[in-house]
């Protein structure tokens, strides 16, 4: 018996959760349910995270969380409960299987069977944003080695367990050489441990286009958070319906399972909603807690029901469906099919599907880190980079000189183009001349002189090399 935390959520949440629990309990799931309240009511009661502190206790104690969709009220500083849960509980892997059920669910991609493994904690979703000049805002993109190693290893271990043949990595490392570059580099390193699994890397733009056009070319795709967020919805949608896909959010100690769709408030309370997405989440949960036989039984009964043409309104189609049913009737039809296997769709076998056991992250010995210079970011409302350079050069000292100015990453001094559009946000790079070394004292001196000269320094970024390799981007055009 495994104790799980259940939240019925908002909108269609309670109906699809009731249907899902009824099905898995009828199949023999050995679970004990601890129910908590999350979502709209909790938000509107003044809790901006959508969850009460005592509910966290329950989730952390039980470790397994099955969650129906919730409604996030618009505006008012309400924080997404999903994002908070993933980060608080360290749910680093978001796994979304996206499979076509042709010819029973209409799709342009009849032989699609793709699993998206999305990094769930890092990237631009760290939510570290600042405005420091009138015209420019910024968001810090954080990618870490442990983050990359955990998610990439998860993708390969998942592929191995599921007997999948290929893992593809999507990044934009031709542009983001440091951040996406690290993700790609770790992918190449870890792929070597799995010689039996094919591996490949695609630049995200053409990779995404290929996935939307020819999804059968892919098997497991691993990617950083933002790309994964967008493309996992695309992948689910092109199988025929976002209402059919579930997702697992996996951490080292806790895990959360859900449907990928929202609370569909307009459909609520009418016995209309398709419970399949949440049921898929629950099946992944059963596998995760080792009840693989029950998971398999439910999945085969679900496939059989869809094959029989018993469909909710969202996938009902006059040519392929036989009966349009509501949420409750759909659940009853699946229960009736427990123990049966589909005839045309491929029956599943989950004998080896329990939770993956991954090695914990081991920090590597520290590299030799050398300070090589500094970027001072400056708020300045002029338009000529040459004028700015003349001002900034006044804060140089004997050994440390202005080497470059960029505006939005494009080099505008020395030898800039007058055509380059400039904002009020300038990066001034200082480096030691060849005879000098550079230390933090030089940065303090630069800042001191800048303050005296009323130059508005809004932030600094130290420039380092690691084991002799420069670890900062050049200016575009440099
Ligand atoms: P939605 O996914 O709720 O609905 C999009 C469309 O899909 C609607 O037409 C809806 O009727 C249909 N649909 C979704 N699930 C269905 C199902 N199971 N059966 C039949 N039809 C279904 O997206 P939305 O309208 O953008 O968002 C509604 C609310 O849900 C918002 O408050 C949003 O913040 C929230 N939301 C929550 C989650 C979550 O809790 N994981 C995820 C996404 C959105």
Coordinates of C-alpha atoms and ligand atoms in Angstrom, one line a residue:
X1 CA 0.0 0.0 0.0
X2 CA 1.4 3.4 -1.0
X3 CA 0.1 6.6 0.5
X4 CA -0.2 9.3 -2.1
X5 CA -1.3 13.0 -1.9
X6 CA -4.2 13.9 -4.1
X7 CA -5.4 17.4 -5.1
X8 CA -8.6 17.6 -7.1
X9 CA -7.9 21.1 -8.3
X10 CA -10.3 23.5 -10.1
X11 CA -12.7 23.5 -13.1
X12 CA -12.9 20.1 -14.6
X13 CA -10.3 18.9 -12.0
X14 CA -12.6 17.2 -9.5
X15 CA -14.5 15.3 -12.3
X16 CA -11.4 13.9 -14.0
X17 CA -9.7 13.1 -10.7
X18 CA -12.8 11.1 -9.5
X19 CA -12.9 9.2 -12.8
X20 CA -9.1 8.5 -12.7
X21 CA -9.2 7.3 -9.1
X22 CA -12.2 5.1 -9.8
X23 CA -10.4 3.5 -12.7
X24 CA -7.1 2.8 -11.0
X25 CA -8.8 1.6 -7.8
X26 CA -11.0 -0.8 -9.8
X27 CA -7.9 -2.1 -11.4
X28 CA -6.5 -2.9 -8.0
X29 CA -4.1 0.0 -7.3
X30 CA -2.7 -0.4 -3.8
X31 CA -3.0 3.2 -2.7
X32 CA -4.1 5.2 0.3
X33 CA -5.3 8.7 -0.5
X34 CA -4.4 11.8 1.5
X35 CA -6.4 14.7 0.0
X36 CA -5.2 18.3 0.1
X37 CA -6.8 21.5 -1.3
X38 CA -4.8 23.6 -3.8
X39 CA -5.7 26.2 -6.4
X40 CA -8.2 28.9 -6.8
X41 CA -9.9 28.8 -3.3
X42 CA -6.5 28.8 -1.6
X43 CA -5.2 31.7 -3.8
X44 CA -8.3 33.7 -3.2
X45 CA -8.1 33.1 0.6
X46 CA -4.9 35.2 0.3
X47 CA -2.2 32.6 -0.2
X48 CA -0.3 33.8 -3.2
X49 CA 1.3 30.4 -3.8
X50 CA -2.0 28.5 -4.1
X51 CA -1.2 26.1 -1.3
X52 CA -1.3 26.2 2.5
X53 CA 1.9 25.4 4.5
X54 CA 0.4 22.3 6.1
X55 CA -0.3 20.9 2.6
X56 CA 3.4 21.0 1.9
X57 CA 3.9 18.8 4.9
X58 CA 1.6 16.2 3.5
X59 CA 3.2 16.3 0.0
X60 CA 6.7 16.0 1.5
X61 CA 5.7 13.2 3.9
X62 CA 4.0 11.1 1.2
X63 CA 6.5 12.0 -1.6
X64 CA 4.0 11.0 -4.4
X65 CA 1.6 13.7 -5.6
X66 CA -1.3 13.2 -8.1
X67 CA -2.5 16.6 -9.0
X68 CA -5.5 17.7 -11.1
X69 CA -5.3 21.0 -13.0
X70 CA -5.9 24.2 -11.2
X71 CA -7.0 27.7 -12.1
X72 CA -4.4 30.4 -11.5
X73 CA -6.3 33.7 -11.0
X74 CA -5.2 36.5 -13.4
X75 CA -3.0 39.3 -12.0
X76 CA -2.7 40.0 -8.3
X77 CA 0.9 38.6 -8.0
X78 CA -0.4 34.9 -7.8
X79 CA 2.5 32.5 -8.4
X80 CA 2.1 29.4 -10.6
X81 CA 1.8 26.5 -8.2
X82 CA 3.3 24.1 -10.7
X83 CA 6.5 26.1 -11.0
X84 CA 6.7 26.5 -7.2
X85 CA 6.1 22.7 -6.6
X86 CA 8.7 21.7 -9.2
X87 CA 11.4 23.9 -7.7
X88 CA 10.6 23.4 -4.0
X89 CA 10.6 19.6 -4.4
X90 CA 13.5 19.5 -6.8
X91 CA 11.4 17.8 -9.6
X92 CA 14.1 18.2 -12.2
X93 CA 12.7 15.9 -14.9
X94 CA 9.5 16.5 -16.7
X95 CA 8.6 13.5 -18.8
X96 CA 5.8 13.7 -21.4
X97 CA 5.1 10.7 -23.7
X98 CA 3.3 11.9 -26.9
X99 CA 1.9 9.0 -28.9
X100 CA -0.6 9.0 -31.8
X101 CA -3.6 6.6 -31.6
X102 CA -4.3 6.4 -35.3
X103 CA -6.8 5.8 -36.7
X104 CA -8.9 6.2 -33.5
X105 CA -7.9 9.7 -32.7
X106 CA -7.5 12.0 -35.7
X107 CA -3.9 13.2 -36.3
X108 CA -1.8 14.3 -39.2
X109 CA 1.0 12.1 -37.8
X110 CA -0.3 8.5 -37.5
X111 CA 3.0 6.9 -36.5
X112 CA 4.2 9.4 -33.9
X113 CA 5.6 8.1 -30.6
X114 CA 7.9 10.7 -29.0
X115 CA 8.9 11.2 -25.4
X116 CA 9.9 14.8 -24.4
X117 CA 12.2 14.9 -21.4
X118 CA 12.3 18.6 -20.3
X119 CA 14.7 20.0 -17.7
X120 CA 12.3 21.4 -15.1
X121 CA 14.2 23.7 -12.7
X122 CA 16.7 26.0 -14.5
X123 CA 17.2 28.1 -17.6
X124 CA 15.2 31.3 -17.9
X125 CA 12.7 29.9 -15.4
X126 CA 14.9 30.8 -12.5
X127 CA 12.9 34.0 -12.8
X128 CA 15.8 36.3 -12.0
X129 CA 14.8 39.5 -13.8
X130 CA 16.0 43.1 -13.5
X131 CA 15.4 46.5 -15.0
X132 CA 18.4 48.8 -14.5
X133 CA 17.9 51.4 -17.3
X134 CA 14.8 53.1 -18.8
X135 CA 14.9 51.0 -22.0
X136 CA 16.2 47.6 -21.2
X137 CA 15.0 44.6 -19.0
X138 CA 16.9 41.4 -18.6
X139 CA 16.3 37.8 -17.5
X140 CA 19.2 35.7 -16.3
X141 CA 19.5 32.3 -18.0
X142 CA 21.1 29.9 -15.5
X143 CA 22.3 26.4 -16.7
X144 CA 24.2 24.3 -14.2
X145 CA 26.4 21.2 -14.7
X146 CA 24.5 19.2 -12.1
X147 CA 21.2 20.3 -13.8
X148 CA 22.5 19.1 -17.2
X149 CA 24.0 15.9 -15.9
X150 CA 20.8 14.9 -14.1
X151 CA 18.4 15.5 -16.9
X152 CA 20.6 14.1 -19.7
X153 CA 21.3 10.9 -17.6
X154 CA 17.6 10.6 -16.9
X155 CA 16.8 10.8 -20.6
X156 CA 19.3 8.0 -21.4
X157 CA 18.3 5.8 -18.5
X158 CA 14.7 6.3 -19.5
X159 CA 15.5 5.3 -23.1
X160 CA 17.4 2.2 -21.9
X161 CA 14.5 1.1 -19.6
X162 CA 11.9 1.7 -22.3
X163 CA 13.9 0.0 -25.0
X164 CA 14.0 3.1 -27.1
X165 CA 16.6 3.5 -29.8
X166 CA 17.6 7.1 -29.9
X167 CA 18.0 10.2 -27.7
X168 CA 18.1 13.6 -29.4
X169 CA 19.2 16.8 -27.8
X170 CA 17.8 20.2 -28.9
X171 CA 19.7 23.4 -28.0
X172 CA 20.6 26.8 -29.5
X173 CA 24.3 26.5 -28.8
X174 CA 25.4 28.2 -32.0
X175 CA 24.2 31.4 -30.3
X176 CA 24.3 30.6 -26.6
X177 CA 27.7 29.0 -26.6
X178 CA 28.1 29.0 -22.8
X179 CA 24.7 28.0 -21.5
X180 CA 23.3 25.9 -24.3
X181 CA 26.9 24.9 -25.0
X182 CA 27.2 23.3 -21.6
X183 CA 23.9 21.4 -22.1
X184 CA 25.2 20.1 -25.4
X185 CA 28.6 19.3 -24.1
X186 CA 27.2 17.3 -21.1
X187 CA 24.9 15.5 -23.6
X188 CA 27.9 14.4 -25.7
X189 CA 29.8 13.3 -22.5
X190 CA 26.9 11.2 -21.1
X191 CA 25.9 9.7 -24.5
X192 CA 29.3 7.9 -24.5
X193 CA 28.1 5.8 -21.5
X194 CA 25.2 4.4 -23.7
X195 CA 26.8 3.1 -26.9
X196 CA 23.8 0.9 -27.6
X197 CA 21.5 4.0 -27.9
X198 CA 21.9 6.3 -30.9
X199 CA 22.4 10.0 -30.1
X200 CA 22.2 13.2 -32.1
X201 CA 22.0 16.9 -31.6
X202 CA 19.8 19.4 -33.5
X203 CA 19.7 23.2 -33.3
X204 CA 16.3 23.8 -31.8
X205 CA 14.8 25.9 -34.6
X206 CA 15.2 23.3 -37.3
X207 CA 14.8 20.5 -34.8
X208 CA 11.4 21.9 -33.8
X209 CA 10.3 22.3 -37.4
X210 CA 11.3 18.7 -38.1
X211 CA 9.5 17.4 -35.0
X212 CA 6.3 19.2 -36.0
X213 CA 6.6 18.0 -39.6
X214 CA 8.1 14.5 -39.2
X215 CA 7.8 13.4 -35.6
X216 CA 8.4 9.8 -36.5
X217 CA 12.1 10.8 -37.0
X218 CA 12.4 11.2 -33.2
X219 CA 12.2 8.9 -30.2
X220 CA 13.3 10.5 -26.9
X221 CA 14.1 14.3 -27.1
X222 CA 15.9 16.0 -24.2
X223 CA 16.1 19.8 -23.9
X224 CA 16.4 22.7 -21.5
X225 CA 13.4 24.1 -19.7
X226 CA 12.0 26.8 -22.0
X227 CA 12.3 24.9 -25.3
X228 CA 10.9 21.8 -23.5
X229 CA 7.9 23.8 -22.2
X230 CA 7.0 25.0 -25.7
X231 CA 7.8 21.8 -27.6
X232 CA 6.1 19.4 -25.3
X233 CA 2.8 21.2 -25.9
X234 CA 3.4 21.1 -29.6
X235 CA 4.2 17.4 -29.5
X236 CA 1.1 16.6 -27.5
X237 CA -1.1 18.7 -29.7
X238 CA 0.0 17.1 -33.0
X239 CA -0.8 13.6 -31.7
X240 CA -4.4 14.8 -31.9
X241 CA -5.3 16.4 -28.6
X242 CA -3.6 18.0 -25.6
X243 CA -6.5 16.5 -23.6
X244 CA -4.9 13.0 -24.0
X245 CA -1.4 13.6 -22.6
X246 CA -0.1 13.2 -19.0
X247 CA 3.2 14.2 -17.5
X248 CA 5.5 13.1 -14.7
X249 CA 7.7 15.5 -12.7
X250 CA 10.4 13.5 -11.1
X251 CA 12.8 14.4 -8.4
X252 CA 15.4 12.6 -6.3
X253 CA 12.9 12.0 -3.4
X254 CA 9.5 13.3 -4.6
X255 CA 7.4 13.1 -7.8
X256 CA 4.3 14.8 -9.1
X257 CA 2.0 13.4 -11.8
X258 CA -0.6 15.4 -13.7
X259 CA -2.4 16.0 -17.0
X260 CA -0.7 18.5 -19.3
X261 CA -3.9 20.5 -19.9
X262 CA -5.5 23.2 -17.7
X263 CA -8.7 23.4 -15.7
X264 CA -10.9 24.1 -18.7
X265 CA -13.4 26.2 -16.6
X266 CA -16.0 26.5 -19.4
X267 CA -16.4 22.7 -19.5
X268 CA -16.5 22.2 -15.7
X269 CA -19.4 20.5 -13.9
X270 CA -21.0 19.2 -17.1
X271 CA -19.7 15.6 -17.2
X272 CA -18.0 16.5 -20.5
X273 CA -14.2 16.5 -19.9
X274 CA -11.9 13.8 -21.1
X275 CA -10.1 12.2 -18.1
X276 CA -7.4 10.6 -20.3
X277 CA -4.6 13.1 -19.6
X278 CA -4.9 12.7 -15.9
X279 CA -5.3 9.0 -16.2
X280 CA -2.0 8.9 -18.2
X281 CA -0.4 10.8 -15.4
X282 CA -1.8 8.3 -12.9
X283 CA -0.5 5.4 -15.0
X284 CA 3.0 6.9 -14.9
X285 CA 2.6 7.2 -11.1
X286 CA 1.7 3.6 -10.7
X287 CA 4.8 2.6 -12.7
X288 CA 6.9 4.9 -10.5
X289 CA 5.7 3.3 -7.3
X290 CA 6.3 -0.1 -8.7
X291 CA 2.7 -1.2 -9.3
X292 CA 3.6 -1.9 -13.0
X293 CA 1.1 -4.7 -13.4
X294 CA -1.8 -2.3 -12.5
X295 CA -0.4 0.4 -14.7
X296 CA -0.2 -2.0 -17.6
X297 CA -3.8 -3.3 -17.0
X298 CA -5.2 0.3 -17.0
X299 CA -3.3 1.4 -20.1
X300 CA -4.4 -1.6 -22.1
X301 CA -8.0 -1.1 -21.0
X302 CA -7.8 2.6 -22.0
X303 CA -6.4 1.7 -25.4
X304 CA -9.1 -0.9 -25.9
X305 CA -11.8 1.7 -25.0
X306 CA -10.5 4.2 -27.4
X307 CA -10.3 1.5 -30.1
X308 CA -13.9 0.7 -29.5
X309 CA -14.8 4.2 -30.5
X310 CA -16.0 5.3 -27.0
X311 CA -14.9 8.9 -27.0
X312 CA -15.5 12.1 -25.1
X313 CA -16.5 15.2 -27.1
X314 CA -13.0 16.5 -27.6
X315 CA -11.9 13.6 -29.7
X316 CA -15.3 12.5 -31.0
X317 CA -15.3 12.3 -34.8
X318 CA -18.3 11.0 -36.9
X319 CA -16.1 8.8 -39.0
X320 CA -14.0 7.0 -36.4
X321 CA -16.0 7.3 -33.2
X322 CA -18.9 5.0 -32.2
X323 CA -20.3 6.6 -29.1
X324 CA -20.0 10.1 -27.6
X325 CA -19.8 9.8 -23.8
X326 CA -19.3 11.9 -20.8
X327 CA -16.5 11.7 -18.2
X328 CA -18.3 9.2 -16.0
X329 CA -19.4 6.9 -18.8
X330 CA -15.9 6.9 -20.3
X331 CA -14.5 5.8 -16.9
X332 CA -17.1 3.0 -16.7
X333 CA -16.1 1.8 -20.2
X334 CA -12.5 1.7 -19.2
X335 CA -13.3 -0.2 -16.0
X336 CA -15.4 -2.7 -18.1
X337 CA -12.3 -3.3 -20.3
X338 CA -9.9 -4.0 -17.4
X339 CA -8.2 -7.2 -18.2
X340 CA -8.6 -6.8 -21.9
X341 CA -6.0 -5.8 -24.5
X342 CA -6.4 -3.7 -27.6
X343 CA -6.8 -5.5 -30.9
X344 CA -5.3 -3.0 -33.4
X345 CA -3.4 -0.6 -31.2
X346 CA -0.2 -2.0 -29.7
X347 CA -0.8 -3.5 -26.2
X348 CA 1.7 -2.3 -23.7
X349 CA 4.0 -4.3 -21.4
X350 CA 5.3 -2.5 -18.3
X351 CA 7.2 -5.3 -16.6
X352 CA 10.4 -3.3 -16.3
X353 CA 8.9 0.1 -15.8
X354 CA 9.5 1.0 -12.1
X355 CA 11.2 4.3 -10.9
X356 CA 14.7 4.9 -12.4
X357 CA 17.6 4.7 -9.9
X358 CA 20.1 7.3 -10.9
X359 CA 23.5 7.9 -9.4
X360 CA 23.7 11.1 -7.4
X361 CA 25.6 14.0 -8.8
X362 CA 29.3 14.1 -8.0
X363 CA 31.1 17.4 -8.1
X364 CA 34.3 17.4 -10.2
X365 CA 37.5 18.9 -8.8
X366 CA 37.6 22.7 -9.1
X367 CA 39.2 24.1 -12.3
X368 CA 41.9 26.7 -12.2
X369 CA 40.0 29.9 -12.3
X370 CA 41.7 33.2 -13.4
X371 CA 40.2 36.7 -13.3
X372 CA 40.9 38.2 -16.8
X373 CA 38.9 41.4 -16.7
X374 CA 35.5 42.9 -16.1
X375 CA 32.5 44.1 -18.0
X376 CA 30.9 47.3 -16.5
X377 CA 27.4 47.8 -17.6
X378 CA 26.5 51.5 -17.9
X379 CA 23.2 53.4 -18.1
X380 CA 24.0 56.2 -20.6
X381 CA 21.5 58.1 -22.8
X382 CA 23.8 59.4 -25.5
X383 CA 24.0 57.7 -28.9
X384 CA 27.6 57.9 -30.0
X385 CA 29.8 55.0 -28.8
X386 CA 32.9 57.1 -29.6
X387 CA 31.7 59.8 -27.2
X388 CA 31.0 57.2 -24.5
X389 CA 34.4 55.6 -25.1
X390 CA 36.1 59.0 -24.6
X391 CA 34.3 59.4 -21.3
X392 CA 34.9 55.9 -20.1
X393 CA 38.6 55.9 -21.0
X394 CA 39.1 58.5 -18.2
X395 CA 38.6 55.8 -15.6
X396 CA 41.3 53.5 -17.1
X397 CA 44.4 53.1 -15.1
X398 CA 47.9 52.3 -16.3
X399 CA 47.5 48.6 -16.6
X400 CA 43.8 48.3 -17.2
X401 CA 42.2 49.5 -20.4
X402 CA 38.8 49.8 -22.1
X403 CA 38.9 47.1 -24.8
X404 CA 35.4 47.1 -26.2
X405 CA 31.9 48.5 -25.9
X406 CA 28.8 46.6 -27.0
X407 CA 25.1 47.6 -27.0
X408 CA 22.7 44.6 -26.8
X409 CA 25.7 42.4 -27.4
X410 CA 26.8 44.1 -30.7
X411 CA 30.3 45.6 -30.8
X412 CA 29.9 49.4 -31.3
X413 CA 33.4 50.5 -30.2
X414 CA 36.1 50.4 -31.5
X415 CA 35.2 50.4 -35.2
X416 CA 31.4 50.3 -34.8
X417 CA 28.9 50.9 -37.6
X418 CA 26.8 54.1 -37.4
X419 CA 23.8 52.0 -38.6
X420 CA 23.8 49.9 -35.4
X421 CA 20.8 50.9 -33.2
X422 CA 21.8 51.6 -29.7
X423 CA 19.7 51.7 -26.4
X424 CA 20.7 53.2 -23.1
X425 CA 22.3 49.9 -21.9
X426 CA 26.0 49.7 -22.6
X427 CA 28.6 47.0 -21.8
X428 CA 32.2 48.4 -21.4
X429 CA 34.8 45.7 -21.2
X430 CA 38.0 46.3 -19.3
X431 CA 41.1 44.1 -19.7
X432 CA 44.7 44.4 -18.5
X433 CA 47.3 45.3 -21.0
X434 CA 49.7 42.6 -21.9
X435 CA 52.3 43.6 -19.3
X436 CA 49.8 43.6 -16.4
X437 CA 47.7 41.2 -14.4
X438 CA 44.2 41.8 -13.2
X439 CA 42.7 41.5 -9.7
X440 CA 39.5 42.5 -7.9
X441 CA 41.3 45.6 -6.7
X442 CA 41.2 46.8 -10.3
X443 CA 37.5 46.4 -10.3
X444 CA 37.1 48.4 -7.1
X445 CA 39.3 51.1 -8.5
X446 CA 37.3 51.3 -11.8
X447 CA 34.0 51.5 -9.8
X448 CA 35.5 54.2 -7.5
X449 CA 36.6 56.3 -10.5
X450 CA 33.3 55.8 -12.3
X451 CA 31.4 57.0 -9.2
X452 CA 33.6 60.1 -9.0
X453 CA 33.0 60.8 -12.7
X454 CA 29.2 60.3 -12.3
X455 CA 29.2 57.3 -14.7
X456 CA 26.1 55.3 -13.9
X457 CA 27.4 51.7 -13.5
X458 CA 24.4 49.4 -13.2
X459 CA 26.2 46.1 -12.8
X460 CA 29.5 44.3 -13.3
X461 CA 30.3 40.9 -14.6
X462 CA 33.7 39.4 -13.9
X463 CA 35.5 37.8 -16.8
X464 CA 37.1 34.5 -15.9
X465 CA 39.0 31.7 -17.7
X466 CA 38.7 28.1 -16.4
X467 CA 41.8 26.0 -17.0
X468 CA 43.1 28.6 -19.4
X469 CA 39.9 28.7 -21.5
X470 CA 38.0 32.1 -21.6
X471 CA 34.5 31.5 -20.2
X472 CA 32.7 34.6 -21.4
X473 CA 31.2 35.6 -24.7
X474 CA 32.9 37.9 -27.2
X475 CA 31.0 40.9 -28.6
X476 CA 29.1 40.1 -31.8
X477 CA 31.4 41.4 -34.6
X478 CA 34.5 41.1 -32.3
Ligands
LIG1 P1 -7.0 24.4 -20.8 O1 -6.0 23.3 -21.1 O2 -7.7 24.4 -19.6 O3 -8.0 24.4 -22.0 C1 -7.7 24.6 -23.4 C2 -8.8 24.0 -24.3 O4 -8.7 22.6 -24.2 C3 -10.2 24.4 -23.9 O5 -10.9 24.5 -25.1 C4 -10.7 23.2 -23.1 O6 -12.1 23.1 -23.1 C5 -9.9 22.0 -23.8 N1 -9.6 21.0 -22.8 C6 -8.6 20.9 -21.9 N2 -8.6 19.8 -21.2 C7 -9.6 19.1 -21.6 C8 -10.2 17.8 -21.3 N3 -9.6 17.1 -20.3 N4 -11.3 17.4 -21.9 C9 -11.8 18.1 -22.9 N5 -11.4 19.3 -23.3 C10 -10.3 19.8 -22.7 O7 -6.2 25.8 -21.0 P2 -6.6 27.3 -20.7 O8 -8.0 27.5 -21.1 O9 -5.6 28.1 -21.3 O10 -6.5 27.4 -19.1 C11 -7.5 27.4 -18.2 C12 -6.9 27.5 -16.7 O11 -6.1 26.3 -16.5 C13 -6.1 28.7 -16.5 O12 -6.4 29.2 -15.2 C14 -4.7 28.2 -16.5 O13 -3.9 29.0 -15.6 C15 -4.9 26.8 -15.9 N6 -3.8 25.8 -16.3 C16 -3.4 24.9 -15.3 C17 -2.5 24.0 -15.6 C18 -2.2 23.0 -14.5 O14 -2.7 23.1 -13.4 N7 -1.3 22.1 -14.7 C19 -2.0 23.8 -16.9 C20 -2.4 24.7 -17.9 C21 -3.3 25.7 -17.6

